[in-house]
Structure formats: C-alpha cells, structure tokens
PDB file of C-alpha atoms in Angstrom:
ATOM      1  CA  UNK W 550     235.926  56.763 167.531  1.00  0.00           C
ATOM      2  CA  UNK W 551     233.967  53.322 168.335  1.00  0.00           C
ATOM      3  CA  UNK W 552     236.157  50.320 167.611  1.00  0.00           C
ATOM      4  CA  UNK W 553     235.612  46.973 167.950  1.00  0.00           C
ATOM      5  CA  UNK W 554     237.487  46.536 171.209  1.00  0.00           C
ATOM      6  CA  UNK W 555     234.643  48.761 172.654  1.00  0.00           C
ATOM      7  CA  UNK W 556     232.212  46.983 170.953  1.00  0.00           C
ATOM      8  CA  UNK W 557     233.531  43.738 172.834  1.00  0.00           C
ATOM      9  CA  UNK W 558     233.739  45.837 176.069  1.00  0.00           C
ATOM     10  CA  UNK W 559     230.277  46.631 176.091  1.00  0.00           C
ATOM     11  CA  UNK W 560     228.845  42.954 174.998  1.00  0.00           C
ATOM     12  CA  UNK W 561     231.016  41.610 177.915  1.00  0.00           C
ATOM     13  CA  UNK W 562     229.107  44.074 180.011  1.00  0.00           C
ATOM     14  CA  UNK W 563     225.524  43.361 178.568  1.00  0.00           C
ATOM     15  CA  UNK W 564     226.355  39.789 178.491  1.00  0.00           C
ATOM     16  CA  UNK W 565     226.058  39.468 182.322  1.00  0.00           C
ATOM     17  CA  UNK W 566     222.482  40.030 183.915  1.00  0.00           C
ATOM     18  CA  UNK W 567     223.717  41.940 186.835  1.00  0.00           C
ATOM     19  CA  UNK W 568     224.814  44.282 184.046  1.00  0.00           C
ATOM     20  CA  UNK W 569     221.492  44.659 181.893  1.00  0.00           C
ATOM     21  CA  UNK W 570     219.725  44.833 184.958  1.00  0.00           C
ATOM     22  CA  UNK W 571     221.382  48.037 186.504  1.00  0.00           C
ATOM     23  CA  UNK W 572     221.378  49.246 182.516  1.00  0.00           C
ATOM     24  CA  UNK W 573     217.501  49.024 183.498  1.00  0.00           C
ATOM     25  CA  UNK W 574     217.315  50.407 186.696  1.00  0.00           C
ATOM     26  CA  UNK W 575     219.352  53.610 185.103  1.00  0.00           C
ATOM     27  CA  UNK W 576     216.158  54.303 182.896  1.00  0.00           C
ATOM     28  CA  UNK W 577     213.492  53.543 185.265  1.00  0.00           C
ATOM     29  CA  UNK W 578     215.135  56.276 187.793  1.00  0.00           C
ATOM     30  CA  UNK W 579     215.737  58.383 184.558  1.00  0.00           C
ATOM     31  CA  UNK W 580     211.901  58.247 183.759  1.00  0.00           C
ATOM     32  CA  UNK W 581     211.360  58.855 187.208  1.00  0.00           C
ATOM     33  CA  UNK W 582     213.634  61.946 187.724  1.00  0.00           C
ATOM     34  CA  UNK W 583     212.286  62.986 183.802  1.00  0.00           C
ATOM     35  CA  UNK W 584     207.956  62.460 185.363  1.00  0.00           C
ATOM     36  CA  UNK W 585     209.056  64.931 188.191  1.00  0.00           C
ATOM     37  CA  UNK W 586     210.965  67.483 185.760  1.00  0.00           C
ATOM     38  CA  UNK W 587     207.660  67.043 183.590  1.00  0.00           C
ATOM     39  CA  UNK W 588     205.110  67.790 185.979  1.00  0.00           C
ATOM     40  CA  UNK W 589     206.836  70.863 187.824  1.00  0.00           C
ATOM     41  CA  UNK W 590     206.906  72.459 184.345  1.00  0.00           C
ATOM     42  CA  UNK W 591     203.244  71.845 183.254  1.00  0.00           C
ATOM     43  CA  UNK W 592     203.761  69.633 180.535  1.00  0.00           C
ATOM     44  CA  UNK W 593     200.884  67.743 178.398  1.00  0.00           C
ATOM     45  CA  UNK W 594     199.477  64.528 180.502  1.00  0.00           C
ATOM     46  CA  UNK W 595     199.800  62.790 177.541  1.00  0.00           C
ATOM     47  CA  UNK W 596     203.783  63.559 177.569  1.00  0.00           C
ATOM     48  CA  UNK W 597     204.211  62.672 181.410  1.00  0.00           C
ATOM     49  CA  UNK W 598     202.017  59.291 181.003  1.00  0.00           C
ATOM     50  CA  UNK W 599     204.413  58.008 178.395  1.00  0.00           C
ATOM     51  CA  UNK W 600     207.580  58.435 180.287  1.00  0.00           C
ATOM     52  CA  UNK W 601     205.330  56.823 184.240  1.00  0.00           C
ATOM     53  CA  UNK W 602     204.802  53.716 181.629  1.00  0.00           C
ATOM     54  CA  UNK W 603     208.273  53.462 180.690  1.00  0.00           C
ATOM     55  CA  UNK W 604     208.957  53.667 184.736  1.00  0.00           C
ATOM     56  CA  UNK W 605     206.372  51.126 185.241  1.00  0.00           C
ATOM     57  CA  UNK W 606     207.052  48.539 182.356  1.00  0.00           C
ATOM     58  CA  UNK W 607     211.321  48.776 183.259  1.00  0.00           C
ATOM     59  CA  UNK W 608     210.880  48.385 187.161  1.00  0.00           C
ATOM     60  CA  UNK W 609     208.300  45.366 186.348  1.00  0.00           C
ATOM     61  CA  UNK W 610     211.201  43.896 183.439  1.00  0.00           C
ATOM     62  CA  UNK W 611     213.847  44.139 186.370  1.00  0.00           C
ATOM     63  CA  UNK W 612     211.906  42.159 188.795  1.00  0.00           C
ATOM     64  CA  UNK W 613     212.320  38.877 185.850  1.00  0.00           C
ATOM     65  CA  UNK W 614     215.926  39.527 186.346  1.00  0.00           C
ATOM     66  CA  UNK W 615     216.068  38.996 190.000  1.00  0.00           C
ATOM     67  CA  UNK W 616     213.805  36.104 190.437  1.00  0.00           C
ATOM     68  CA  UNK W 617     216.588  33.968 191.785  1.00  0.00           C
ATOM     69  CA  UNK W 618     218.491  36.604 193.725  1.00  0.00           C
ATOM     70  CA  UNK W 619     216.979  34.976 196.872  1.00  0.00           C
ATOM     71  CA  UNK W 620     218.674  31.859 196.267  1.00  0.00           C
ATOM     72  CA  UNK W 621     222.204  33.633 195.561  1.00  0.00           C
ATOM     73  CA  UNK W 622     221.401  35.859 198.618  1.00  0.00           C
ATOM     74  CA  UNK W 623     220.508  32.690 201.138  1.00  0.00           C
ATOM     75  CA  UNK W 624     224.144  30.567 199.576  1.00  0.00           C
ATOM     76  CA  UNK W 625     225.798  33.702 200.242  1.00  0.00           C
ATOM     77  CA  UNK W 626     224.170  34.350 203.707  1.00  0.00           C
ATOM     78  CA  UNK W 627     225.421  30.712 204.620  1.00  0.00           C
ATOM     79  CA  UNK W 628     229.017  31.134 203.867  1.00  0.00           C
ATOM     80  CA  UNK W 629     229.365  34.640 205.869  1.00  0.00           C
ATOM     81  CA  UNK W 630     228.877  32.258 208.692  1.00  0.00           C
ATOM     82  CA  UNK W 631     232.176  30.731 208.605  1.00  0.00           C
ATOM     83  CA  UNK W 632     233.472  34.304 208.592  1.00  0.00           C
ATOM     84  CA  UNK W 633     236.094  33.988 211.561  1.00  0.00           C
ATOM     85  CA  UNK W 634     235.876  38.023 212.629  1.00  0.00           C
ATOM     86  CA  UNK W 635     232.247  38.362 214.958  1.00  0.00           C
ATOM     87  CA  UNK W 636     231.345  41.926 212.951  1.00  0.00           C
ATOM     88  CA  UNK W 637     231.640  40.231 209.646  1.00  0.00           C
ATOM     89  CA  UNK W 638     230.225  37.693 210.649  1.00  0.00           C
ATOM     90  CA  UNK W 639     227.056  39.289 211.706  1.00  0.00           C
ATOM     91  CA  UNK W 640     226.783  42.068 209.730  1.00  0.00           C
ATOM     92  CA  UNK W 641     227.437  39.592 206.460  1.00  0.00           C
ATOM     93  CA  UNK W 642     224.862  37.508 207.410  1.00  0.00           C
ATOM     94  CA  UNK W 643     221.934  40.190 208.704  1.00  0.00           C
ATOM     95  CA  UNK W 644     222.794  42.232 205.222  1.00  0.00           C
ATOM     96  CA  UNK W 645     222.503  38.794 202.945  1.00  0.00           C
ATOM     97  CA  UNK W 646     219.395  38.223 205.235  1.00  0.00           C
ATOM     98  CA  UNK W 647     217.629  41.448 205.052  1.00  0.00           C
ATOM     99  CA  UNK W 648     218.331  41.258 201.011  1.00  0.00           C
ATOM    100  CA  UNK W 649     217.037  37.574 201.071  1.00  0.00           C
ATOM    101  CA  UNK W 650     213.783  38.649 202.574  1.00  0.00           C
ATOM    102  CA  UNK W 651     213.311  41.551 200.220  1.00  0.00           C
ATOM    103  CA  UNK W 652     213.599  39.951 197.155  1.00  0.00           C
ATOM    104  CA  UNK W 653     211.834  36.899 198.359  1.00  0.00           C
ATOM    105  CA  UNK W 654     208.615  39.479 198.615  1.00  0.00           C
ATOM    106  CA  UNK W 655     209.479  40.629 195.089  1.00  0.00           C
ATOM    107  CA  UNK W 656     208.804  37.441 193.699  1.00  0.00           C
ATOM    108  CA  UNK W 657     206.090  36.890 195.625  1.00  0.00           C
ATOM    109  CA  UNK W 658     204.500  40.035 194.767  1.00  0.00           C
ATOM    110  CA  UNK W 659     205.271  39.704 191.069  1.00  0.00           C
ATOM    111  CA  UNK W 660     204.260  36.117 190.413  1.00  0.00           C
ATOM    112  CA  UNK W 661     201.238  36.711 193.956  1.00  0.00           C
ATOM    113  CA  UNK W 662     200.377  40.163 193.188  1.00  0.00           C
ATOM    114  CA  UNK W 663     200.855  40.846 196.481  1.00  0.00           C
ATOM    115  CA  UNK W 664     199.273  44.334 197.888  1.00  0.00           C
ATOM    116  CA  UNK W 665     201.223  47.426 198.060  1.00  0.00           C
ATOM    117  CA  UNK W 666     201.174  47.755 201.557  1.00  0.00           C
ATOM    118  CA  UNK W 667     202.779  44.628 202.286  1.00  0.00           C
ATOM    119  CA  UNK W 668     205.528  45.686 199.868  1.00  0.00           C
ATOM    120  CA  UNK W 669     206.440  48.946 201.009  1.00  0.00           C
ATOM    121  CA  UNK W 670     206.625  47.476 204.726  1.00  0.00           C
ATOM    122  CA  UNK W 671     209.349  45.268 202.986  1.00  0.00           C
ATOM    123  CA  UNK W 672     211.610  47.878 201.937  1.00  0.00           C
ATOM    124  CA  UNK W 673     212.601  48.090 205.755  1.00  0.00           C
ATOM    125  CA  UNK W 674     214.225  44.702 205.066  1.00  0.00           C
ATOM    126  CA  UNK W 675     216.262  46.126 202.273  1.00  0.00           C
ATOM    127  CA  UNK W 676     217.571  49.102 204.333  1.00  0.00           C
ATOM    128  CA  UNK W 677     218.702  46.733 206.920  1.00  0.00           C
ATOM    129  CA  UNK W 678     221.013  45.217 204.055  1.00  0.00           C
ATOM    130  CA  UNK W 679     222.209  48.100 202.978  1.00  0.00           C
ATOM    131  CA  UNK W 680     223.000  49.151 206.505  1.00  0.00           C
ATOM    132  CA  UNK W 681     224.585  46.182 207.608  1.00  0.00           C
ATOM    133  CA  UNK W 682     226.841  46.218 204.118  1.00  0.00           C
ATOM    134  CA  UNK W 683     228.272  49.462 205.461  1.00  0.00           C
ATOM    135  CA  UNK W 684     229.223  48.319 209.020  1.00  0.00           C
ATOM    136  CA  UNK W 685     230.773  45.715 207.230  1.00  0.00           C
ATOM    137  CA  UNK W 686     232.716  47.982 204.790  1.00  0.00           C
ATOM    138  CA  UNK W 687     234.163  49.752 207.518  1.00  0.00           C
ATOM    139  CA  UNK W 688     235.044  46.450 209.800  1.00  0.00           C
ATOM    140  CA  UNK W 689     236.682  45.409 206.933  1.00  0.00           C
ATOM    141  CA  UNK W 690     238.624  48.887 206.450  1.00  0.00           C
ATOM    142  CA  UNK W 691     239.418  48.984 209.849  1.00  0.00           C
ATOM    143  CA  UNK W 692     240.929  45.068 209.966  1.00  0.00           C
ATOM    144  CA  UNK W 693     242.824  45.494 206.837  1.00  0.00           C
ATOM    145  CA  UNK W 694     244.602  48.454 208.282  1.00  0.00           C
ATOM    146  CA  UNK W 695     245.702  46.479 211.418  1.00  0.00           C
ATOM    147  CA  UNK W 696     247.642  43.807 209.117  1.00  0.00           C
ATOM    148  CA  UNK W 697     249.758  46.138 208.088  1.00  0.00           C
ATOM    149  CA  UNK W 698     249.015  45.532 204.108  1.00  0.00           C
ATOM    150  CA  UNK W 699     251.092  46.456 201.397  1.00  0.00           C
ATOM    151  CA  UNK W 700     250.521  50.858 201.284  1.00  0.00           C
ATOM    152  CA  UNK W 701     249.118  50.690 197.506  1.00  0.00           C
ATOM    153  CA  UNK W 702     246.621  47.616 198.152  1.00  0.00           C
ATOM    154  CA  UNK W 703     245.851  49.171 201.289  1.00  0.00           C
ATOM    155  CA  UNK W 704     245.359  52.666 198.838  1.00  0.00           C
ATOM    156  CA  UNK W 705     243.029  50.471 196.896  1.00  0.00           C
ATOM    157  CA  UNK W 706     240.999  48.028 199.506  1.00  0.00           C
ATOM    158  CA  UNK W 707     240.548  51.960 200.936  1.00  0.00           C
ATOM    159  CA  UNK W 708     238.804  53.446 197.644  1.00  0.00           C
ATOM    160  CA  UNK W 709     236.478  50.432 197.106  1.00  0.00           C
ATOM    161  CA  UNK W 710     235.478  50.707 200.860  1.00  0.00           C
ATOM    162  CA  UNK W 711     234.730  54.539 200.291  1.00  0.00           C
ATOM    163  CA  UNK W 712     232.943  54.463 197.080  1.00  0.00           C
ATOM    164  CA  UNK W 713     230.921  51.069 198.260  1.00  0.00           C
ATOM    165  CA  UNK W 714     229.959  53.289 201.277  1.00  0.00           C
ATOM    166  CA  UNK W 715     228.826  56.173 199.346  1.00  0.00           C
ATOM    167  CA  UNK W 716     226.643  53.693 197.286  1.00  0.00           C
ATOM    168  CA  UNK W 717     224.695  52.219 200.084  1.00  0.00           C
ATOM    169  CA  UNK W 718     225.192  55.083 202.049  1.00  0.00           C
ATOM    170  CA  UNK W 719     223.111  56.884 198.422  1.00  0.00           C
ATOM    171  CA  UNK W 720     220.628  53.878 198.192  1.00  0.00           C
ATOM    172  CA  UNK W 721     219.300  54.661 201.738  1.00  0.00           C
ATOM    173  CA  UNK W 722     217.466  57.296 200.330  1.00  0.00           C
ATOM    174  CA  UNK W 723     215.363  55.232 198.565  1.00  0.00           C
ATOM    175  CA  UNK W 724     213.660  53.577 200.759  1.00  0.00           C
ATOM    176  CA  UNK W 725     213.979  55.663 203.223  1.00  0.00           C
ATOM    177  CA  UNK W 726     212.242  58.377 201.007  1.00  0.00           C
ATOM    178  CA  UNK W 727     209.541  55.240 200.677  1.00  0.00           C
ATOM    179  CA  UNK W 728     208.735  54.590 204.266  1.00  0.00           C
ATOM    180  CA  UNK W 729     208.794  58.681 204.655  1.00  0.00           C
ATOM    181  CA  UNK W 730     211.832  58.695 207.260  1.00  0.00           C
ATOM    182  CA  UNK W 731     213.106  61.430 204.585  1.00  0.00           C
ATOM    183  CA  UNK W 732     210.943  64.224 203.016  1.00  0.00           C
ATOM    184  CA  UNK W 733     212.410  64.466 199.231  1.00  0.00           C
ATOM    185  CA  UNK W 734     210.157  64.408 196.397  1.00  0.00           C
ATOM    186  CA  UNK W 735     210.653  62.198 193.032  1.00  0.00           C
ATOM    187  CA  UNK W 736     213.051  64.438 191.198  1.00  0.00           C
ATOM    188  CA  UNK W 737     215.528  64.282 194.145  1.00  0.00           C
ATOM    189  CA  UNK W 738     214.832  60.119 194.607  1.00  0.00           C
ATOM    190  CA  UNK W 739     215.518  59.842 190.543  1.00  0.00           C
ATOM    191  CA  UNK W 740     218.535  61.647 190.804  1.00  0.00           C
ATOM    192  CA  UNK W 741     219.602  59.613 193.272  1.00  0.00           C
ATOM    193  CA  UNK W 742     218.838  56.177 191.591  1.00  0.00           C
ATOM    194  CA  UNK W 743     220.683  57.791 188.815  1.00  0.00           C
ATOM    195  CA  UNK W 744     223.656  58.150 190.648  1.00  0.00           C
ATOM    196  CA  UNK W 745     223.551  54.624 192.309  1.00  0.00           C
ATOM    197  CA  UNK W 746     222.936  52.935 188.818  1.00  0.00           C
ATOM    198  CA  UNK W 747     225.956  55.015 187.102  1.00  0.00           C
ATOM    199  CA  UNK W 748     228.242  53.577 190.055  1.00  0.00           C
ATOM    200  CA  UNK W 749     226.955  50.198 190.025  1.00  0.00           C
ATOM    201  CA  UNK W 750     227.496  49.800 186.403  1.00  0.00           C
ATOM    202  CA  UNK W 751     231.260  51.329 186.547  1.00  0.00           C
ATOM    203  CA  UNK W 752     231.785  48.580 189.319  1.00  0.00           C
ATOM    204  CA  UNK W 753     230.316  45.832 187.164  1.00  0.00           C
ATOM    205  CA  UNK W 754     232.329  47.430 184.131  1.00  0.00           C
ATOM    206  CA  UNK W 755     235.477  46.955 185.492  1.00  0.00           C
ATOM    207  CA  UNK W 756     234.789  43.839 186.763  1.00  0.00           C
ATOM    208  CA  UNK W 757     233.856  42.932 183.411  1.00  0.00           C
ATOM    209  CA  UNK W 758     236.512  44.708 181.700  1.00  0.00           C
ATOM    210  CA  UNK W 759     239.887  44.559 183.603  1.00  0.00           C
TER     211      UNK W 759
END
C-alpha cells in the first residue's frame, strides 16, 4: 500500500537532477528496446514512429540536464590530482577528463548543432571514462584490502566496487555498439541502457534515501 513515507521517498529522489535525469534515460532506452521489439514484429509505421519520437524528444530533454556536467566533471578532475596513490591518481583524472570532453561536445552539439559525425567520434572519449572508472574501482579494491579494514566495511567497500564495475563494465556496450567495436542490434543496446538506468537509479535511491 502507498503511504506517505514513500511518497516522500520518491520526491527526495525526483527532487535531485541526477535522479530525473536517469528516470529519463530509463525511457529513452525503453523506447529504444520497445522501436526494435516493434519493427522485428511488423508493426504499423505509424506505431513505431511514435515510440523513435519519444526516444528522440527524452535523449534531447536529458542533454538540458547535463549542460553543466562539464564544469562538475573539470572541479572534480582537479581534485583527483591531489590523490596521493599514482593509479588513482591517473585513472581519476583521465576518467573525469574523458567525461569532461564528452559532455563538453554535448553542449556544443545541442546549443552548435554540431554534425553527427563529429559526435559519434566523441563517444570514444566517454569509453575512456568509463574505462578508467573501472581501473580505478579495482585500485581502490585492491588498496582497501591491504589496510586491513574492518571485515563488514571491507564486505561493503567490496559490493559497491562489484556492482560499480558491472555498471561501467554494462555501459561499454553502448558506445562501443556506436563506434561498431561490437555487433548487437538496438533491442540488445536498449536492454542494456535499461539495465544501467535501473542500477543507477537504485544507487541514487539509496543515496537519497538512507
């Protein structure tokens, strides 16, 4: 039964714009996934053009919500710097880097209209992040374990590492699938943005929601 302490939950959640904007990115990959599903079974045009505008209108509304990720990319880029560990260090700072860059063409290309060309080149910057954010993951891991941590924090630090690596380690796909270093089709990519926006929004949701 819905009560009002869910209620709050979910305005806490909706209230942050990292949280509407993953609630976004679940129904673009969802209308992505559904086009695919559509067109393998024949459906009418008219059906399958409805649900490529809803893609198309939500990934364009997302790109608003990130305008000023570069700037919260670059701070964050600067502080991995002072990182004392070398692997952190660089890995922090070529992931914050290679995110910088990509979402510095997204608002250039939303506000420049920039050619598609130029922004599918750019997705190479994005898997660079995402590859760099695992390295780090596992440096991380792999230090924390050295200390000697308390066995339940160490239990936990453990999970997030594992289930932050399966994320990025998911969201390769994507642009990999986009520069065609993997041959999926659009149903397989949808699913997969599926997946990644159901996890992101559990992390944000307890985050959120302690």
């Amino acid at each position: 039964m819905l009560s009002h302490q869910h209620v709050d939950a979910l305005n806490r959640f909706l209230h942050t714009t990292y949280g509407r904007e993953r609630a976004c990115r679940l129904v673009q990959y969802f209308s992505r996934f559904y086009v695919f599903y559509l067109t393998r079974h024949g459906a009418p045009a008219a059906d399958i053009q409805r649900w490529t505008d809803l893609k198309n209108h939500v990934s364009n509304a997302r790109k608003f919500f990130r305008l000023l990720k570069p700037v919260e990319f670059a701070q964050t880029g600067l502080k991995s710097l002072g990182t004392t560990d070398e692997v952190l260090r660089a890995t922090g700072f070529l992931k914050q880097l290679g995110m910088f860059l990509y979402y510095s063409a997204e608002v250039f290309v939303l506000l420049l209209d920039l050619v598609a060309s130029l922004v599918a080149g750019l997705y190479k910057f994005q898997l660079l992040g995402i590859r760099a954010h695992i390295l780090a993951k596992e440096r991380t891991a792999a230090i924390q374990g050295e200390k000697g941590i308390d066995a339940d924090l160490k239990a936990r630090e453990k999970h997030r590492a594992t289930y932050q690596f399966v994320q990025d380690a998911l969201d390769c796909v994507i642009p990999s699938s986009a520069l065609g270093m993997l041959p999926v089709d659009e149903g397989f990519v949808g699913l997969v943005g599926i997946v990644t926006s159901l996890i992101c929004m559990n992390t944000q949701w307890s985050s959120v929601n302690p």
